[in-house]
Amino acid sequence: MNAVLHDAETIADRLVETYKDLHSHPELSFAEHRTAGIVEARLGELGFEVTAGIGQTGVVGVARNGEGPTVLVRADMDALPVHEETGLDYASTARTTDPDGHDVAVMHACGHDVHVTCLLGAAELLLDHKAEWSGTLVVLFQPAEEYGGGALEMINDRLYERVPTPDIVLGQHVGPAPAGLVGAHPGSAFAGADSLRIRMFGRGGHGSRPETTIDPIVMAAATVMRLQTVVSRDIAGSDMAVVTVGQLHAGTKNNIIPEEATLGVTIRTATVPVRERVLGAMRRIVYAEAAASGAEREPEIVTEETFPVLVNDPDATERTVGAFRTAFGEQRVLDPGAVTGSEDVGELSTAAGAPLVYWILGGVDAQQYAAAVAADRVDSDIPSNHSPHFAPVIRPTLDTGIAALSVAALEWFSN
Ligand code: ZN
Ligand code: ZN
């Protein structure tokens, strides 16, 4: 196993430039053309059978190496409409037009560039170590995780008719934990997420004559505040739920009361009953606030994205974490608990009827992390995923990420 860790380091040395290149050329969901091209070329060089264009921009490499299980290792490729403010010399300055036609900055603010680099590294390492395993390796590069539809798009594009159906699905997400560490939580590990757009309708008019109008801004403002009571008043203290209003749009001019207001809301829950309770409470509040304002038209609530709860198979997680402990040592393996982020990797395992093990890969400089812990400032000093300041430290994040994917795959090849 020391050879795997050593080789991961050697490969990471070479992939630093690939990582920086991917980081400075981020692409939005379903627009990962350049990234997919790099992946396709590299997998071809390594000797994989490559299928590109699955689910629009998805790329899958297959390496057949005799009898044995089929192990699928997954990375996501897309970036976010975020203006990078890390100040790194390889920071992104990219801009693009988003699906709504807006000009936006683009940034790998969720670390999917780390995921792509690490999986390219693991693909190479596993082929170098071909003598030590037998079975079929499937490396899958998925589009549009952030959008919530990428995994399903690949499945609906006949993924498992075009590549072998896996016996196990493996993957990782870089996050705000010390670099060099990995950790998986058995059971419900990533929250389910629902993204909703709510339109509230008033009656527009002159700002000087509110009595002739129904003000959708006041209606929306009251709704935003009351929605914050869902978690505290409708949900048990022992249950996890998050309700965030991330967008609120209304109006064009100070002296005009507009016709309508729009809210963009994201919800995170860890179980189906809690999800239904949150959605029901939201609906009740939105309709009641509209009624309280005297709205003449009922609000509209549209679901834009849905991620299922990510469930790590408990037995498979124990086995994989055991392999991590052997490879990395106890002190480099943690249980991060259930996190409130969401992921669609579970679609790939559900469609295959295979267990899933998805772990967290630390991406923060260990000293910086320790200093933040000592100052009790982790929340304020360590940028979270999606922050314009999110900047994983390259080493040993890549080394550990390449090693973790390889160690986990090797474990599942050893029947
Ligand atoms: Zn993300
Ligand atoms: Zn992500």
XYZ file of C-alpha atoms and ligand atoms in Angstrom:
417
model
C 0.000 0.000 0.000
C 2.964 2.334 0.553
C 3.622 2.035 -3.173
C 0.145 3.466 -3.873
C 0.737 6.466 -1.605
C 4.161 7.010 -3.127
C 2.864 6.770 -6.691
C -0.039 9.086 -5.866
C 2.529 11.687 -4.820
C 4.539 11.259 -8.026
C 1.413 11.568 -10.166
C 0.227 14.594 -8.141
C 3.570 16.310 -8.922
C 2.762 16.083 -12.590
C -0.927 16.948 -12.277
C -0.410 20.269 -10.476
C -0.291 22.009 -13.861
C -3.431 20.170 -15.025
C -5.205 21.273 -11.866
C -4.202 24.916 -12.291
C -5.252 24.801 -15.937
C -8.678 23.368 -15.054
C -9.028 25.896 -12.238
C -8.371 28.850 -14.524
C -10.753 27.521 -17.215
C -13.997 26.743 -15.352
C -17.183 25.941 -17.265
C -20.829 26.032 -16.183
C -23.125 22.985 -15.961
C -23.590 21.165 -19.298
C -21.005 23.500 -20.862
C -17.948 21.499 -19.739
C -16.697 21.110 -23.321
C -13.048 22.044 -22.781
C -12.838 20.023 -19.556
C -14.468 16.990 -21.196
C -12.017 17.298 -24.106
C -9.036 17.220 -21.732
C -10.489 14.200 -19.916
C -11.272 12.360 -23.152
C -7.761 12.916 -24.547
C -6.054 11.879 -21.313
C -8.120 8.700 -20.868
C -7.373 7.789 -24.478
C -3.623 8.228 -23.879
C -3.858 6.000 -20.812
C -5.519 3.256 -22.867
C -9.123 3.427 -21.641
C -12.047 2.672 -23.965
C -13.569 6.142 -23.966
C -17.169 7.180 -24.592
C -17.773 10.929 -24.695
C -20.996 12.906 -24.942
C -23.041 10.777 -22.521
C -25.629 13.106 -20.973
C -24.408 15.975 -23.173
C -20.836 16.460 -21.890
C -20.216 13.364 -19.735
C -17.140 11.211 -20.417
C -16.618 7.599 -19.305
C -13.468 5.488 -19.525
C -13.552 1.697 -19.194
C -10.511 -0.500 -18.462
C -11.160 -4.261 -18.625
C -8.640 -6.272 -16.668
C -9.916 -9.837 -16.431
C -12.543 -11.424 -14.196
C -13.844 -9.595 -11.198
C -16.121 -6.833 -9.975
C -16.976 -3.637 -11.854
C -15.924 -0.585 -9.859
C -17.206 2.847 -10.885
C -15.317 5.916 -9.679
C -16.979 9.259 -10.309
C -15.906 12.901 -10.560
C -18.061 15.916 -11.421
C -16.739 18.593 -13.778
C -18.845 21.758 -13.597
C -18.128 25.165 -12.080
C -20.330 27.972 -10.717
C -21.366 31.503 -11.663
C -19.145 33.062 -8.975
C -16.617 35.874 -9.357
C -13.347 34.455 -8.016
C -11.699 36.543 -5.299
C -8.986 34.173 -4.102
C -6.117 36.286 -5.449
C -4.358 33.094 -6.610
C -2.009 33.477 -9.569
C -4.068 30.797 -11.363
C -7.417 32.338 -10.417
C -10.197 32.311 -12.989
C -11.033 35.456 -14.931
C -13.484 33.549 -17.130
C -16.882 34.952 -18.044
C -19.694 33.351 -19.958
C -23.367 33.663 -20.795
C -25.532 31.656 -18.420
C -28.678 29.745 -19.527
C -30.819 32.811 -18.725
C -28.705 34.926 -21.085
C -26.834 36.848 -18.378
C -23.131 37.600 -18.583
C -21.574 35.944 -15.501
C -18.144 35.286 -14.026
C -17.278 31.586 -13.676
C -15.252 29.917 -10.934
C -14.457 26.423 -9.697
C -15.854 27.463 -6.316
C -16.883 23.910 -5.388
C -13.597 22.162 -6.160
C -14.825 19.984 -9.016
C -11.458 20.765 -10.653
C -9.894 18.870 -7.720
C -12.262 15.959 -8.379
C -11.397 15.794 -12.098
C -7.653 16.008 -11.437
C -7.732 13.352 -8.725
C -9.736 10.931 -10.860
C -7.366 11.394 -13.812
C -4.545 10.657 -11.366
C -6.253 7.582 -9.916
C -7.067 6.298 -13.429
C -3.358 6.426 -14.260
C -2.288 4.916 -10.941
C -4.724 2.018 -11.190
C -3.547 1.163 -14.712
C 0.069 1.309 -13.507
C -0.913 -1.208 -10.813
C -2.877 -3.456 -13.165
C -1.026 -6.538 -11.964
C -2.522 -6.065 -8.469
C -6.227 -6.197 -9.374
C -8.638 -7.808 -11.731
C -12.072 -6.718 -12.823
C -13.454 -3.748 -14.745
C -12.644 -0.145 -13.847
C -15.121 2.525 -14.923
C -14.036 6.147 -14.477
C -16.981 8.506 -14.918
C -16.719 12.268 -15.408
C -20.136 13.776 -14.831
C -21.509 17.093 -16.040
C -23.817 19.458 -14.202
C -23.694 18.327 -10.594
C -24.411 21.890 -9.433
C -27.506 22.011 -11.576
C -28.695 18.778 -10.018
C -29.441 17.030 -13.290
C -26.100 15.743 -14.570
C -26.156 12.212 -13.162
C -29.753 11.633 -14.263
C -28.983 13.082 -17.687
C -26.239 10.459 -18.122
C -28.494 7.637 -16.897
C -31.302 8.740 -19.211
C -28.782 8.804 -22.060
C -28.466 4.989 -21.669
C -25.336 5.136 -19.508
C -25.564 1.540 -18.307
C -26.246 0.200 -21.800
C -23.112 1.908 -23.065
C -20.737 1.078 -20.178
C -20.732 -1.843 -17.705
C -23.112 -1.575 -14.743
C -21.041 -1.211 -11.557
C -21.099 -3.371 -8.419
C -20.001 -0.364 -6.351
C -20.006 3.410 -6.904
C -17.211 5.461 -5.313
C -16.449 9.169 -5.212
C -15.275 12.099 -3.152
C -15.933 15.779 -2.514
C -13.295 18.260 -1.433
C -14.375 20.395 1.497
C -13.377 22.581 4.430
C -11.429 19.971 6.430
C -7.645 19.722 6.839
C -5.838 18.548 3.697
C -4.472 15.037 4.071
C -7.656 13.823 5.777
C -10.529 11.793 4.373
C -13.809 10.859 5.997
C -17.054 9.114 5.219
C -20.278 9.035 7.182
C -22.384 5.839 6.968
C -26.097 6.210 6.195
C -27.680 9.559 5.259
C -24.546 11.604 4.573
C -25.538 14.510 2.331
C -28.824 16.322 2.634
C -31.645 16.217 0.157
C -32.121 19.581 -1.541
C -35.051 21.307 -3.150
C -34.714 24.553 -5.027
C -37.922 26.524 -5.410
C -38.955 29.680 -7.227
C -41.838 31.537 -5.626
C -43.723 34.299 -7.410
C -45.930 36.568 -5.308
C -48.403 38.834 -7.060
C -49.546 42.275 -5.961
C -51.044 45.211 -7.811
C -48.641 47.853 -9.095
C -49.022 51.606 -8.883
C -47.492 54.929 -7.871
C -45.177 54.932 -4.873
C -47.030 57.961 -3.501
C -50.399 56.157 -3.495
C -49.954 52.792 -1.744
C -53.692 52.693 -0.969
C -54.355 51.946 -4.657
C -51.920 49.035 -4.733
C -51.142 45.649 -3.195
C -47.454 45.898 -2.404
C -45.624 42.665 -3.352
C -42.387 43.914 -1.761
C -43.931 44.099 1.708
C -45.623 40.748 1.006
C -42.317 39.166 0.000
C -40.397 40.729 2.891
C -42.895 39.363 5.413
C -42.686 35.960 3.720
C -38.871 35.908 3.903
C -38.960 36.622 7.634
C -41.739 34.159 8.388
C -40.037 31.387 6.370
C -37.267 31.580 8.949
C -39.692 30.190 11.525
C -40.128 26.903 9.622
C -36.954 25.366 11.007
C -37.355 26.791 14.499
C -41.143 26.228 14.936
C -42.234 23.407 12.617
C -39.249 21.052 12.847
C -38.108 19.132 15.922
C -34.830 20.238 17.460
C -33.413 16.775 16.820
C -34.116 16.937 13.068
C -31.918 18.681 10.516
C -33.437 21.214 8.146
C -32.200 24.393 6.440
C -34.331 27.018 4.697
C -32.438 29.772 2.849
C -33.858 32.531 0.690
C -30.973 33.203 -1.695
C -32.770 35.486 -4.125
C -35.351 38.221 -3.745
C -36.222 40.328 -6.768
C -38.812 43.031 -7.206
C -39.204 46.485 -8.626
C -37.458 48.807 -11.067
C -37.708 52.310 -9.580
C -38.095 53.905 -6.146
C -41.441 55.538 -6.863
C -43.123 52.531 -8.459
C -44.824 49.782 -6.498
C -44.231 46.713 -8.712
C -46.651 44.057 -9.835
C -44.832 41.066 -8.362
C -41.881 39.777 -6.369
C -39.843 36.606 -6.857
C -38.091 34.560 -4.187
C -35.481 31.861 -4.816
C -35.372 29.358 -1.954
C -33.193 26.352 -1.185
C -34.203 23.698 1.340
C -32.001 20.970 2.861
C -33.375 18.010 4.758
C -32.020 14.614 5.810
C -35.213 12.529 5.710
C -38.329 12.311 3.549
C -40.847 13.126 6.366
C -38.893 16.251 7.383
C -38.691 17.326 3.744
C -42.461 17.028 3.366
C -43.045 18.922 6.583
C -40.762 21.773 5.489
C -42.385 21.988 2.045
C -45.864 21.954 3.604
C -44.985 24.704 6.104
C -43.456 26.842 3.346
C -46.526 26.508 1.208
C -48.788 27.429 4.117
C -46.733 30.559 4.895
C -46.439 31.742 1.287
C -50.187 31.443 0.687
C -51.063 32.980 4.060
C -48.760 35.980 3.587
C -50.261 36.602 0.160
C -53.729 36.429 1.721
C -52.641 38.707 4.580
C -51.621 41.331 1.997
C -54.941 40.997 0.208
C -53.383 39.493 -2.932
C -55.905 38.987 -5.718
C -53.928 36.178 -7.308
C -52.506 33.118 -5.559
C -48.714 32.761 -5.415
C -46.881 30.318 -7.708
C -44.390 27.821 -6.294
C -42.232 26.009 -8.861
C -39.622 23.321 -8.065
C -36.486 24.052 -10.093
C -34.070 21.396 -8.801
C -34.334 18.342 -6.565
C -31.477 16.276 -5.124
C -32.321 13.064 -3.253
C -30.787 12.416 0.177
C -27.344 10.803 -0.360
C -27.163 7.503 1.520
C -23.796 5.815 2.051
C -24.264 2.040 2.284
C -23.249 1.286 5.912
C -21.401 -2.011 5.223
C -19.683 -0.719 2.107
C -18.686 2.451 3.964
C -17.192 0.433 6.828
C -15.180 -1.647 4.367
C -13.911 1.405 2.461
C -13.085 3.379 5.607
C -11.223 0.309 6.893
C -9.058 0.403 3.764
C -8.433 4.148 4.333
C -7.352 3.467 7.934
C -4.903 0.806 6.784
C -3.503 3.028 4.028
C -3.448 6.427 5.721
C -3.412 5.586 9.450
C -6.208 6.190 11.987
C -5.421 9.865 12.522
C -6.017 10.781 8.879
C -9.526 9.263 8.724
C -12.477 11.044 10.296
C -16.255 10.736 10.368
C -17.500 14.140 9.196
C -21.066 13.358 10.250
C -23.998 14.179 7.987
C -23.455 17.403 6.044
C -26.049 19.886 4.793
C -24.599 20.021 1.272
C -26.235 17.998 -1.503
C -25.014 15.704 -4.244
C -26.559 13.783 -7.122
C -23.935 10.971 -7.191
C -26.544 8.752 -5.493
C -28.483 8.639 -8.793
C -25.591 6.661 -10.326
C -25.682 3.990 -7.607
C -29.485 3.850 -7.377
C -29.805 3.296 -11.144
C -27.183 0.530 -10.970
C -28.697 -1.074 -7.863
C -25.218 -0.827 -6.343
C -24.036 0.473 -2.976
C -22.519 3.954 -2.801
C -19.553 5.203 -0.769
C -18.943 8.933 -1.050
C -16.412 10.617 1.207
C -15.091 14.060 2.120
C -11.564 14.995 1.060
C -9.894 17.670 3.190
C -8.750 20.688 1.166
C -7.577 23.256 3.728
C -3.956 23.859 4.703
C -3.605 21.891 7.959
C -1.832 24.727 9.839
C -4.377 27.295 8.726
C -7.139 24.933 9.830
C -5.523 24.316 13.229
C -5.101 28.075 13.754
C -8.783 28.662 12.946
C -9.811 25.912 15.383
C -7.562 27.374 18.108
C -9.112 30.828 17.597
C -12.629 29.330 17.429
C -12.967 30.962 14.021
C -13.448 28.011 11.638
C -16.795 29.322 10.356
C -15.452 32.795 9.609
C -11.853 32.007 8.587
C -12.237 28.880 6.450
C -14.096 29.680 3.202
C -16.855 27.184 2.448
C -17.583 25.610 -0.932
C -19.284 28.127 -3.266
C -17.464 31.052 -1.587
C -15.541 33.405 -3.948
C -12.593 32.768 -1.580
C -12.772 28.935 -1.786
C -9.206 27.871 -2.588
C -8.192 24.292 -1.811
C -4.487 23.966 -1.017
C -3.035 21.930 -3.906
C -0.737 19.696 -1.848
C -1.397 17.380 -0.165
C -5.036 17.612 -1.344
C -4.257 16.102 -4.755
C -1.947 13.423 -3.304
C -4.586 12.342 -0.795
C -7.436 12.532 -3.303
C -5.603 10.409 -5.878
C -4.568 7.924 -3.193
C -8.055 7.720 -1.648
C -9.768 6.936 -4.959
C -7.094 4.337 -5.752
C -7.146 2.720 -2.306
C -10.937 2.492 -2.357
C -11.031 1.013 -5.871
C -8.315 -1.532 -5.036
C -10.256 -2.549 -1.922
C -13.349 -3.288 -4.048
C -11.335 -5.229 -6.613
C -9.974 -7.491 -3.882
C -12.812 -9.951 -3.512
Zn -21.253 22.757 -5.214
Zn -19.676 20.188 -5.516
